[in-house]
Amino acid sequence: MPKTSILINQKFNAYEVARHNVDLDYAALHAHIKNPDATYLRFQNFLPTVLVGVNQAFEPEVRESYCERHEIATLRRPSCGGAIYLDDNHFCFSLITNIENLGFNFTSALENSANLVAKALENIGVKSHFKAPNDLENSKSQKIASVFGKLIGNSFYVFVSIIKNLDMKTTMQALLVPTEKLTVTGLETASGRMTSLNNELGRDISDNEIKAIVSQIIGTHFSLAEAPSIPLTMPDDFGSWRMGENSYETKDKNKGATLRLNIAYESDNVRAIKFATDGHFTPDDALKNLCKIASGHSITELPKIAKDFFNINQIEFVGFNRGDIEMLIKRALAKWEIKNLFQLNNDEATSIMLAGENIDANSILETASVMLVPYCAKPNWCKWRHTIDCIECGKCEVGDAYKMARERNLEVVTIMNYEHLVDTLGKMKQANVSSYVGMCCGEFFLKRHHAFRDCGMDAVLIDIEGANCYELNEEHLAYQGAFKAEAMLDLPIVEKIMNEVPVRDIATKTCITGLIKRPHEIYGPKHDCSFCNNNKKRAQ
């Protein structure tokens, strides 16, 4: 049976244990390149550690201050995928083999390696199935394991983490933005979207028991060789995500990956550029190579540079595609144009988020008919905080935003929770709203990307400032509409954006709330709203 690293029992700290594991895997992968017919299996233990994917930036993923205080190691692993928290509640192993043993391409090898893990779990007594791009779930759609892959030539490497016991509190505190695909998150609810071996079995299972079954399953499919025992230090040339004063960030998300792009510029040219993603793709240095080519060119040339790059380079993406990268670059170019047109500074440009297929901010703002505001931007003492309205008392920025919208005959709605957002977007679509202006935190934008994407409308969104529920680990409260802390609208940028929104004809003003008697809301003389007609009693 393959050996397990024993450093964890020799009084080494968390970083030393994790560093040893990562470097042994790195050494084994590069040894396999010279011996592609071999198969290596190695079991691993971890003290509290956060491992980020090979193409991720630390700053957006890891709550570094918490990890420092609690002596949680943070480092990069060789494989793709998202950040993950590990400790003795996880059973981990790595498998390195010729890709032909697992599939015909990176995507199929990743899925088939997950299916091998599913067989092992079934022999343990837990049924699971593959959930793209790289998770295993039980019949209740609760995640129990993840696989993270890397491919060099024909050498396929996969790192596997199986949840033995669920410690959601530490996981969510160590990871800045939780990577679990949760519909409802938070300490009280996250366990409903994840599970563990101990929970499924109704008993504590030992590492030795898991190891024996995994070894048996892997051993029936592969002839195992002794993995190299001398570590080879894995280089980390990603560098800091922060790129200085003259830089701005663009982010997007789809079903397969979170995508980030940071551009540092000098005049109109790219001084440096970085991509970061939790997605799987191979070769996994492809986007770094694209960045090297793009550096020194005009920002306006980036879409063509990317298109040409993808046309001549064979890159396999898992769960997303080159079009998503090209759209991210186009959004970055659109933000550059917005920055110059609206005279935004770098932080203001970073705070702009474009939702929908249209990336022309001018056309979005010209047709915008609704403004959406998050309730958490209202003061905690405000009696209107948990209502859709605002009386413009002048004591907070939300009132100023409401006033700007009403002066342009836009309907304004405070969004109380996630379900209210989905419901409101649905009513806006029914009312033939084509575009809108909104405010939300960047984490919410990424987490709830499907709501913004699936509604079929375009939006210019502004990132809010101050404490938010993601930073304070209180997303579950925000989801319920019970978040107590206060975020804050960046009023100067709201003003710059709203200056580009024309005054609409009062006769065409929307009424998506079904309540015509709202504070300061005025509708045209021919107002004929189906929502209001169906709710006349509420409007009286």
Coordinates of C-alpha atoms in Angstrom, one line a residue:
M1 CA 0.0 0.0 0.0
P2 CA 1.4 3.5 -0.8
K3 CA 2.8 5.4 2.1
T4 CA 1.3 8.4 3.8
S5 CA 3.5 11.4 4.7
I6 CA 4.5 11.1 8.4
L7 CA 5.6 14.7 8.8
I8 CA 2.3 15.5 10.6
N9 CA 3.3 13.3 13.5
Q10 CA 6.8 14.8 13.8
K11 CA 5.9 18.3 15.2
F12 CA 6.2 20.1 11.9
N13 CA 4.0 23.2 11.5
A14 CA 1.1 23.4 9.0
Y15 CA 3.1 25.2 6.3
E16 CA 6.0 22.7 6.5
V17 CA 3.6 19.7 6.2
A18 CA 1.7 21.4 3.3
R19 CA 4.9 22.5 1.5
H20 CA 6.2 18.9 1.8
N21 CA 3.0 17.5 0.2
V22 CA 2.9 20.0 -2.6
D23 CA 6.6 19.6 -3.4
L24 CA 6.4 15.8 -3.4
D25 CA 3.5 15.9 -5.8
Y26 CA 5.4 18.4 -8.0
A27 CA 8.4 16.1 -8.0
A28 CA 6.3 13.0 -8.8
L29 CA 4.6 14.8 -11.7
H30 CA 7.9 15.8 -13.3
A31 CA 9.3 12.3 -12.7
H32 CA 6.3 10.9 -14.5
I33 CA 6.9 13.1 -17.6
K34 CA 10.2 11.1 -18.0
N35 CA 8.4 7.8 -17.2
P36 CA 4.9 8.2 -18.7
D37 CA 3.8 4.6 -18.3
A38 CA 4.1 4.7 -14.5
T39 CA 1.2 5.3 -12.1
Y40 CA 1.9 7.0 -8.7
L41 CA -0.6 7.0 -5.8
R42 CA 0.3 9.0 -2.6
F43 CA -1.9 9.6 0.5
Q44 CA -1.5 12.9 2.3
N45 CA -2.4 14.4 5.6
F46 CA -2.7 18.1 6.3
L47 CA -2.7 20.4 9.3
P48 CA -5.0 23.4 8.8
T49 CA -4.2 24.7 5.3
V50 CA -5.6 26.6 2.5
L51 CA -4.5 25.5 -0.9
V52 CA -5.3 27.8 -3.9
G53 CA -5.4 26.6 -7.5
V54 CA -2.4 27.1 -9.8
N55 CA -4.1 29.9 -11.6
Q56 CA -5.7 31.7 -8.6
A57 CA -4.7 34.9 -6.8
F58 CA -4.4 34.7 -3.0
E59 CA -5.9 38.1 -2.3
P60 CA -9.4 37.5 -3.6
E61 CA -9.6 33.9 -2.2
V62 CA -7.9 33.7 1.2
R63 CA -8.9 35.6 4.4
E64 CA -5.2 36.1 5.1
S65 CA -5.6 37.9 8.5
Y66 CA -7.7 35.0 9.9
C67 CA -5.2 32.4 8.6
E68 CA -2.3 34.2 10.1
R69 CA -4.0 34.5 13.5
H70 CA -4.9 30.8 13.5
E71 CA -1.7 29.5 12.0
I72 CA -3.4 28.2 8.9
A73 CA -0.9 27.6 6.1
T74 CA -1.6 29.2 2.7
L75 CA 0.1 28.1 -0.4
R76 CA -0.4 27.2 -4.1
R77 CA -0.8 23.6 -5.3
P78 CA 0.1 22.3 -8.8
S79 CA -3.4 21.6 -9.9
C80 CA -6.2 23.8 -11.4
G81 CA -9.5 24.5 -9.6
G82 CA -10.5 26.6 -6.7
A83 CA -9.2 27.3 -3.2
I84 CA -9.9 24.7 -0.6
Y85 CA -9.5 24.5 3.2
L86 CA -7.9 21.2 4.5
D87 CA -7.2 19.7 7.9
D88 CA -7.5 16.4 9.6
N89 CA -11.2 16.4 8.7
H90 CA -10.3 15.6 5.1
F91 CA -8.8 12.5 3.5
C92 CA -6.5 13.5 0.6
F93 CA -4.5 11.6 -2.0
S94 CA -2.9 12.3 -5.4
L95 CA -2.9 10.1 -8.5
I96 CA -0.5 10.6 -11.4
T97 CA -0.9 8.4 -14.5
N98 CA -0.9 8.5 -18.3
I99 CA -4.0 10.3 -19.4
E100 CA -4.8 7.5 -21.8
N101 CA -5.6 5.4 -18.8
L102 CA -8.4 7.7 -17.7
G103 CA -9.8 9.4 -20.9
F104 CA -9.3 10.8 -24.3
N105 CA -8.8 14.4 -23.1
F106 CA -8.5 16.6 -20.0
T107 CA -12.3 16.8 -19.4
S108 CA -12.9 13.1 -19.6
A109 CA -9.9 12.3 -17.5
L110 CA -11.1 14.6 -14.8
E111 CA -14.6 13.1 -14.8
N112 CA -13.3 9.5 -14.9
S113 CA -10.9 10.2 -12.0
A114 CA -13.9 11.5 -10.0
N115 CA -15.8 8.3 -11.0
L116 CA -13.0 6.2 -9.5
V117 CA -13.4 8.1 -6.2
A118 CA -17.1 7.5 -6.4
K119 CA -16.5 3.8 -6.7
A120 CA -14.3 3.9 -3.6
L121 CA -17.0 5.8 -1.7
E122 CA -19.6 3.3 -2.8
N123 CA -17.4 0.5 -1.4
I124 CA -17.2 2.5 1.8
G125 CA -21.0 2.6 1.9
V126 CA -21.7 6.1 0.4
K127 CA -23.3 6.6 -3.0
S128 CA -22.2 9.7 -5.0
H129 CA -22.2 11.0 -8.5
F130 CA -20.0 13.4 -10.5
K131 CA -21.1 17.0 -10.6
A132 CA -19.3 19.1 -13.3
P133 CA -16.8 20.5 -13.4
N134 CA -14.9 18.7 -10.5
D135 CA -17.1 17.7 -7.5
L136 CA -18.8 14.5 -6.2
E137 CA -22.3 14.8 -4.6
N138 CA -24.7 12.5 -2.9
S139 CA -28.3 12.0 -4.0
K140 CA -29.3 15.2 -2.2
S141 CA -26.9 17.3 -4.2
Q142 CA -24.6 17.7 -1.2
K143 CA -20.9 17.8 -2.0
I144 CA -18.7 15.2 -0.4
A145 CA -15.5 15.3 -2.5
S146 CA -13.6 17.3 -5.1
V147 CA -11.0 16.5 -7.7
F148 CA -8.4 19.0 -9.1
G149 CA -6.5 18.2 -12.2
K150 CA -3.4 19.2 -14.2
L151 CA -2.1 17.9 -17.5
I152 CA 1.5 18.1 -18.8
G153 CA 2.0 16.2 -22.1
N154 CA 0.5 12.8 -21.4
S155 CA 1.0 13.0 -17.6
F156 CA -2.3 13.5 -15.8
Y157 CA -2.2 14.6 -12.1
V158 CA -5.3 14.7 -9.9
F159 CA -5.5 15.9 -6.3
V160 CA -8.5 14.4 -4.4
S161 CA -10.1 15.7 -1.2
I162 CA -12.8 13.7 0.5
I163 CA -14.7 15.3 3.4
K164 CA -14.6 13.0 6.4
N165 CA -16.1 15.4 8.9
L166 CA -17.7 18.8 8.1
D167 CA -16.2 21.9 9.8
M168 CA -18.0 24.6 7.9
K169 CA -17.2 27.4 10.3
T170 CA -13.4 27.2 9.9
T171 CA -13.8 26.7 6.1
M172 CA -15.8 29.8 5.7
Q173 CA -13.6 31.9 7.9
A174 CA -10.4 30.8 6.1
L175 CA -11.7 31.3 2.6
L176 CA -12.5 34.9 1.7
V177 CA -15.1 34.0 -0.9
P178 CA -16.5 30.5 -0.3
T179 CA -15.9 28.4 -3.4
E180 CA -18.7 25.9 -2.7
K181 CA -21.5 26.3 -5.2
L182 CA -24.1 27.1 -2.5
T183 CA -27.5 28.4 -3.2
V184 CA -28.0 29.3 0.4
T185 CA -24.8 29.9 2.4
G186 CA -23.8 30.8 5.9
L187 CA -22.8 28.8 9.0
E188 CA -26.4 27.6 9.7
T189 CA -27.2 26.6 6.1
A190 CA -24.0 25.6 4.4
S191 CA -24.1 22.1 5.8
G192 CA -27.3 21.6 3.8
R193 CA -25.2 21.8 0.7
M194 CA -22.3 19.7 1.9
T195 CA -21.9 16.4 3.6
S196 CA -19.2 14.1 5.0
L197 CA -18.4 10.4 5.2
N198 CA -19.1 10.4 9.0
N199 CA -22.5 12.0 8.5
E200 CA -23.4 9.6 5.6
L201 CA -22.2 6.5 7.5
G202 CA -23.5 7.6 10.9
R203 CA -20.1 6.7 12.4
D204 CA -16.5 7.8 12.5
I205 CA -14.4 6.2 9.8
S206 CA -10.7 5.8 10.1
D207 CA -8.1 6.9 7.6
N208 CA -6.8 3.4 7.4
E209 CA -10.2 2.1 6.4
I210 CA -10.5 4.7 3.6
K211 CA -6.9 4.1 2.5
A212 CA -7.4 0.4 2.1
I213 CA -10.5 0.8 0.0
V214 CA -9.0 3.6 -2.2
S215 CA -5.8 1.5 -2.7
Q216 CA -7.9 -1.5 -3.7
I217 CA -10.0 0.4 -6.3
I218 CA -7.0 2.2 -7.8
G219 CA -4.9 -1.0 -7.7
T220 CA -7.5 -2.9 -9.8
H221 CA -7.2 -0.3 -12.6
F222 CA -3.5 0.5 -12.5
S223 CA -0.2 -1.1 -11.9
L224 CA 1.3 1.1 -9.2
A225 CA 4.9 2.2 -9.0
E226 CA 6.9 3.7 -6.1
A227 CA 6.5 7.5 -6.3
P228 CA 9.6 9.7 -5.8
S229 CA 10.3 10.4 -2.2
I230 CA 12.6 13.5 -2.7
P231 CA 10.6 16.8 -2.9
L232 CA 11.2 19.2 -5.8
T233 CA 10.3 22.8 -4.8
M234 CA 7.3 23.9 -6.8
P235 CA 7.9 27.5 -8.1
D236 CA 5.3 30.1 -7.6
D237 CA 5.8 33.0 -10.1
F238 CA 2.2 34.3 -9.9
G239 CA 3.1 37.3 -7.8
S240 CA 0.8 39.7 -6.1
W241 CA -2.6 40.3 -7.6
R242 CA -2.3 44.0 -6.7
M243 CA -0.5 45.8 -9.5
G244 CA -0.1 49.3 -8.3
E245 CA -1.9 52.6 -8.7
N246 CA -2.6 52.6 -12.4
S247 CA -4.6 49.4 -12.6
Y248 CA -8.2 48.2 -12.6
E249 CA -9.9 44.8 -12.3
T250 CA -12.7 43.1 -14.2
K251 CA -14.5 40.0 -13.0
D252 CA -17.1 37.6 -14.3
K253 CA -18.5 34.2 -13.6
N254 CA -20.2 31.4 -15.4
K255 CA -21.2 27.8 -14.5
G256 CA -17.6 26.5 -14.9
A257 CA -15.4 29.2 -13.5
T258 CA -14.9 32.5 -11.8
L259 CA -12.8 34.8 -14.1
R260 CA -10.7 37.8 -13.0
L261 CA -8.6 40.1 -15.1
N262 CA -6.3 42.8 -13.7
I263 CA -4.8 45.4 -16.1
A264 CA -2.0 47.8 -15.2
Y265 CA -1.5 50.5 -17.8
E266 CA 0.8 53.3 -18.8
S267 CA -0.9 55.9 -21.0
D268 CA -3.2 53.8 -23.3
N269 CA -0.9 50.8 -23.2
V270 CA -0.8 47.6 -21.1
R271 CA 2.1 47.7 -18.7
A272 CA 1.2 44.3 -17.1
I273 CA -1.8 42.0 -17.2
K274 CA -2.9 39.0 -15.1
F275 CA -5.7 36.5 -15.3
A276 CA -6.9 34.5 -12.3
T277 CA -9.4 31.7 -12.3
D278 CA -10.7 28.7 -10.4
G279 CA -11.4 27.0 -13.7
H280 CA -9.7 23.9 -15.2
F281 CA -7.9 24.2 -18.5
T282 CA -4.8 22.9 -20.2
P283 CA -2.1 23.8 -20.8
D284 CA -2.6 25.7 -17.5
D285 CA 0.1 28.3 -18.4
A286 CA -1.8 29.4 -21.5
L287 CA -3.3 32.5 -20.0
K288 CA 0.0 33.5 -18.6
N289 CA 1.4 33.2 -22.1
L290 CA -1.4 35.4 -23.4
C291 CA -0.5 38.0 -20.8
K292 CA 3.1 38.1 -22.0
I293 CA 2.0 38.7 -25.6
A294 CA -0.5 41.4 -24.6
S295 CA 1.9 43.4 -22.5
G296 CA 3.1 46.6 -24.2
H297 CA 0.2 46.7 -26.6
S298 CA -2.7 49.2 -26.6
I299 CA -5.6 48.2 -24.4
T300 CA -7.9 48.6 -27.4
E301 CA -6.0 45.8 -29.1
L302 CA -6.6 43.2 -26.4
P303 CA -9.7 41.6 -28.0
K304 CA -7.9 41.0 -31.3
I305 CA -4.8 39.8 -29.5
A306 CA -6.9 37.3 -27.6
K307 CA -8.8 36.1 -30.7
D308 CA -5.5 35.6 -32.6
F309 CA -3.9 33.8 -29.6
F310 CA -6.8 31.3 -29.3
N311 CA -6.9 30.7 -33.0
I312 CA -3.3 29.5 -33.1
N313 CA -3.1 27.7 -29.7
Q314 CA -4.9 24.5 -28.8
I315 CA -6.4 25.0 -25.3
E316 CA -8.9 22.7 -23.7
F317 CA -11.3 24.3 -21.2
V318 CA -13.5 22.4 -18.7
G319 CA -16.9 23.9 -18.0
F320 CA -16.1 27.2 -19.8
N321 CA -14.6 28.2 -23.1
R322 CA -12.4 30.7 -25.0
G323 CA -15.5 32.8 -25.6
D324 CA -15.8 33.5 -21.9
I325 CA -12.2 34.7 -21.7
E326 CA -12.8 36.9 -24.8
M327 CA -15.9 38.3 -23.3
L328 CA -14.0 39.1 -20.1
I329 CA -11.5 41.0 -22.1
K330 CA -14.2 42.9 -24.0
R331 CA -15.8 43.8 -20.6
A332 CA -12.4 45.1 -19.5
L333 CA -12.1 47.2 -22.7
A334 CA -15.6 48.5 -22.1
K335 CA -14.7 49.5 -18.6
W336 CA -11.6 51.3 -19.9
E337 CA -13.9 53.3 -22.3
I338 CA -16.3 54.0 -19.4
K339 CA -13.4 55.1 -17.3
N340 CA -12.3 57.6 -19.9
L341 CA -15.7 58.7 -20.9
F342 CA -17.1 59.2 -17.4
Q343 CA -13.8 60.4 -16.0
L344 CA -13.6 57.6 -13.4
N345 CA -10.5 56.9 -11.3
N346 CA -9.1 53.4 -11.1
D347 CA -11.0 52.3 -8.1
E348 CA -14.2 53.6 -9.6
A349 CA -13.5 51.7 -12.8
T350 CA -12.9 48.5 -10.9
S351 CA -16.2 49.0 -9.0
I352 CA -18.2 49.0 -12.3
M353 CA -19.7 45.6 -13.2
L354 CA -21.5 44.9 -16.5
A355 CA -24.2 42.3 -16.5
G356 CA -25.9 40.9 -19.7
E357 CA -24.8 40.5 -23.3
N358 CA -24.5 44.2 -24.1
I359 CA -21.2 45.7 -22.9
D360 CA -21.9 49.2 -24.3
A361 CA -22.5 51.2 -21.1
N362 CA -23.8 54.2 -23.0
S363 CA -26.6 52.3 -24.6
I364 CA -27.4 50.5 -21.3
L365 CA -27.7 53.8 -19.5
E366 CA -29.7 55.5 -22.3
T367 CA -32.4 52.8 -22.0
A368 CA -32.3 52.2 -18.2
S369 CA -35.7 52.5 -16.6
V370 CA -35.2 51.0 -13.1
M371 CA -32.7 51.4 -10.3
L372 CA -32.1 48.6 -7.8
V373 CA -30.5 49.3 -4.4
P374 CA -29.5 46.8 -1.7
Y375 CA -31.2 47.2 1.7
C376 CA -27.8 46.8 3.5
A377 CA -26.8 50.2 2.1
K378 CA -29.5 51.8 4.2
P379 CA -28.6 52.8 7.8
N380 CA -29.4 50.2 10.4
W381 CA -31.5 52.7 12.3
C382 CA -33.6 53.5 9.3
K383 CA -37.2 52.3 9.6
W384 CA -37.3 52.1 5.8
R385 CA -34.3 49.7 5.7
H386 CA -36.4 46.6 5.2
T387 CA -38.9 48.1 2.8
I388 CA -38.7 48.8 -1.0
D389 CA -39.0 52.6 -0.3
C390 CA -37.0 55.6 0.8
I391 CA -38.4 59.0 1.9
E392 CA -35.2 60.9 0.9
C393 CA -34.7 62.3 4.4
G394 CA -31.2 63.4 3.4
K395 CA -29.4 61.4 6.1
C396 CA -27.7 58.8 3.9
E397 CA -26.5 58.2 0.4
V398 CA -29.4 55.9 -0.5
G399 CA -31.8 58.9 -0.4
D400 CA -29.5 60.7 -2.8
A401 CA -29.5 57.8 -5.2
Y402 CA -33.3 57.5 -4.9
K403 CA -33.6 61.3 -5.7
M404 CA -31.3 61.0 -8.8
A405 CA -33.4 58.1 -10.1
R406 CA -36.7 59.8 -9.5
E407 CA -35.6 63.0 -11.1
R408 CA -35.1 60.9 -14.3
N409 CA -38.4 59.1 -13.8
L410 CA -36.8 55.7 -13.1
E411 CA -38.6 53.4 -10.7
V412 CA -36.4 52.6 -7.7
V413 CA -36.6 49.5 -5.6
T414 CA -34.7 48.4 -2.5
I415 CA -33.8 44.7 -2.8
M416 CA -34.5 42.9 0.5
N417 CA -33.0 39.5 -0.2
Y418 CA -32.0 37.1 -2.9
E419 CA -35.6 35.8 -3.6
H420 CA -36.8 39.4 -3.8
L421 CA -34.0 40.1 -6.4
V422 CA -35.1 37.1 -8.6
D423 CA -38.8 38.1 -8.2
T424 CA -38.1 41.8 -9.1
L425 CA -35.9 40.9 -12.1
G426 CA -38.7 38.6 -13.3
K427 CA -41.3 41.4 -13.0
M428 CA -38.9 43.8 -14.8
K429 CA -38.6 41.4 -17.7
Q430 CA -42.4 41.1 -17.8
A431 CA -42.7 44.9 -17.9
N432 CA -40.3 45.0 -20.9
V433 CA -37.5 46.6 -19.1
S434 CA -34.4 46.3 -21.3
S435 CA -31.7 47.7 -19.0
Y436 CA -31.3 49.0 -15.4
V437 CA -28.8 50.5 -13.0
G438 CA -28.0 48.7 -9.7
M439 CA -25.7 48.5 -6.7
C440 CA -24.4 45.4 -5.0
C441 CA -21.1 44.0 -3.6
G442 CA -18.7 42.3 -6.0
E443 CA -19.0 39.1 -4.1
F444 CA -22.7 39.0 -4.5
F445 CA -22.3 39.7 -8.2
L446 CA -20.1 36.7 -8.6
K447 CA -22.1 34.4 -6.2
R448 CA -25.4 35.2 -7.8
H449 CA -24.2 35.5 -11.4
H450 CA -26.9 33.2 -12.7
A451 CA -29.7 35.6 -11.5
F452 CA -28.1 38.5 -13.5
R453 CA -27.3 36.4 -16.5
D454 CA -30.6 34.5 -16.8
C455 CA -32.9 37.5 -16.5
G456 CA -32.2 38.6 -20.1
M457 CA -31.6 42.3 -19.3
D458 CA -28.4 44.4 -19.4
A459 CA -27.2 46.4 -16.4
V460 CA -24.5 48.7 -15.2
L461 CA -23.8 47.7 -11.6
I462 CA -21.8 49.6 -9.0
D463 CA -19.8 47.8 -6.2
I464 CA -20.8 49.0 -2.8
E465 CA -18.3 49.9 -0.1
G466 CA -17.8 49.1 3.6
A467 CA -18.6 46.0 5.6
N468 CA -20.5 43.4 3.6
C469 CA -22.0 40.1 4.6
Y470 CA -19.3 38.1 2.7
E471 CA -16.4 39.8 4.5
L472 CA -18.2 39.3 7.9
N473 CA -19.3 35.7 7.2
E474 CA -22.9 36.7 7.5
E475 CA -24.2 36.0 4.0
H476 CA -26.9 33.8 5.4
L477 CA -28.3 36.8 7.2
A478 CA -28.2 38.9 4.0
Y479 CA -30.0 36.1 2.2
Q480 CA -32.7 36.3 4.8
G481 CA -32.8 40.1 4.8
A482 CA -31.5 40.2 8.4
F483 CA -27.9 41.5 7.9
K484 CA -27.1 44.1 10.6
A485 CA -24.0 45.8 9.4
E486 CA -24.0 48.7 7.0
A487 CA -22.6 49.0 3.5
M488 CA -22.3 52.3 1.8
L489 CA -22.9 53.6 -1.7
D490 CA -20.1 55.4 -3.4
L491 CA -22.1 58.5 -4.1
P492 CA -19.5 60.3 -6.5
I493 CA -19.5 57.3 -8.9
V494 CA -23.3 56.9 -8.6
E495 CA -23.6 60.6 -9.7
K496 CA -21.2 60.1 -12.6
I497 CA -23.1 57.1 -13.8
M498 CA -26.6 58.7 -13.3
N499 CA -25.4 61.8 -15.2
E500 CA -25.4 59.6 -18.3
V501 CA -29.0 58.4 -17.7
P502 CA -31.5 60.6 -19.6
V503 CA -34.9 61.8 -18.2
R504 CA -37.5 59.3 -19.3
D505 CA -41.0 60.2 -20.5
I506 CA -43.2 60.0 -17.4
A507 CA -45.9 58.3 -19.4
T508 CA -43.6 55.3 -20.0
K509 CA -42.4 54.9 -16.4
T510 CA -42.5 51.3 -15.2
C511 CA -44.4 50.2 -12.1
I512 CA -43.0 46.8 -11.3
T513 CA -43.9 46.9 -7.6
G514 CA -47.7 47.0 -8.1
L515 CA -47.9 49.9 -5.6
I516 CA -48.5 53.3 -7.2
K517 CA -48.7 55.2 -3.9
R518 CA -45.1 55.0 -2.9
P519 CA -43.2 57.9 -1.3
H520 CA -42.1 60.5 -4.0
E521 CA -43.0 58.1 -6.8
I522 CA -44.9 59.8 -9.6
Y523 CA -46.5 58.1 -12.6
G524 CA -47.9 59.5 -15.9
P525 CA -51.6 60.4 -16.4
K526 CA -52.1 57.3 -18.6
H527 CA -50.6 54.9 -16.1
D528 CA -52.0 51.5 -16.8
C529 CA -50.0 48.9 -14.9
S530 CA -51.3 45.3 -14.8
F531 CA -49.5 44.9 -11.4
C532 CA -51.4 47.9 -10.0
N533 CA -54.7 46.9 -11.6
N534 CA -54.4 43.5 -9.9
N535 CA -53.5 45.1 -6.6
K536 CA -55.8 48.2 -6.3
K537 CA -56.6 47.4 -2.7
R538 CA -53.0 47.5 -1.8
A539 CA -52.5 50.8 -3.6
Q540 CA -55.4 52.6 -1.9

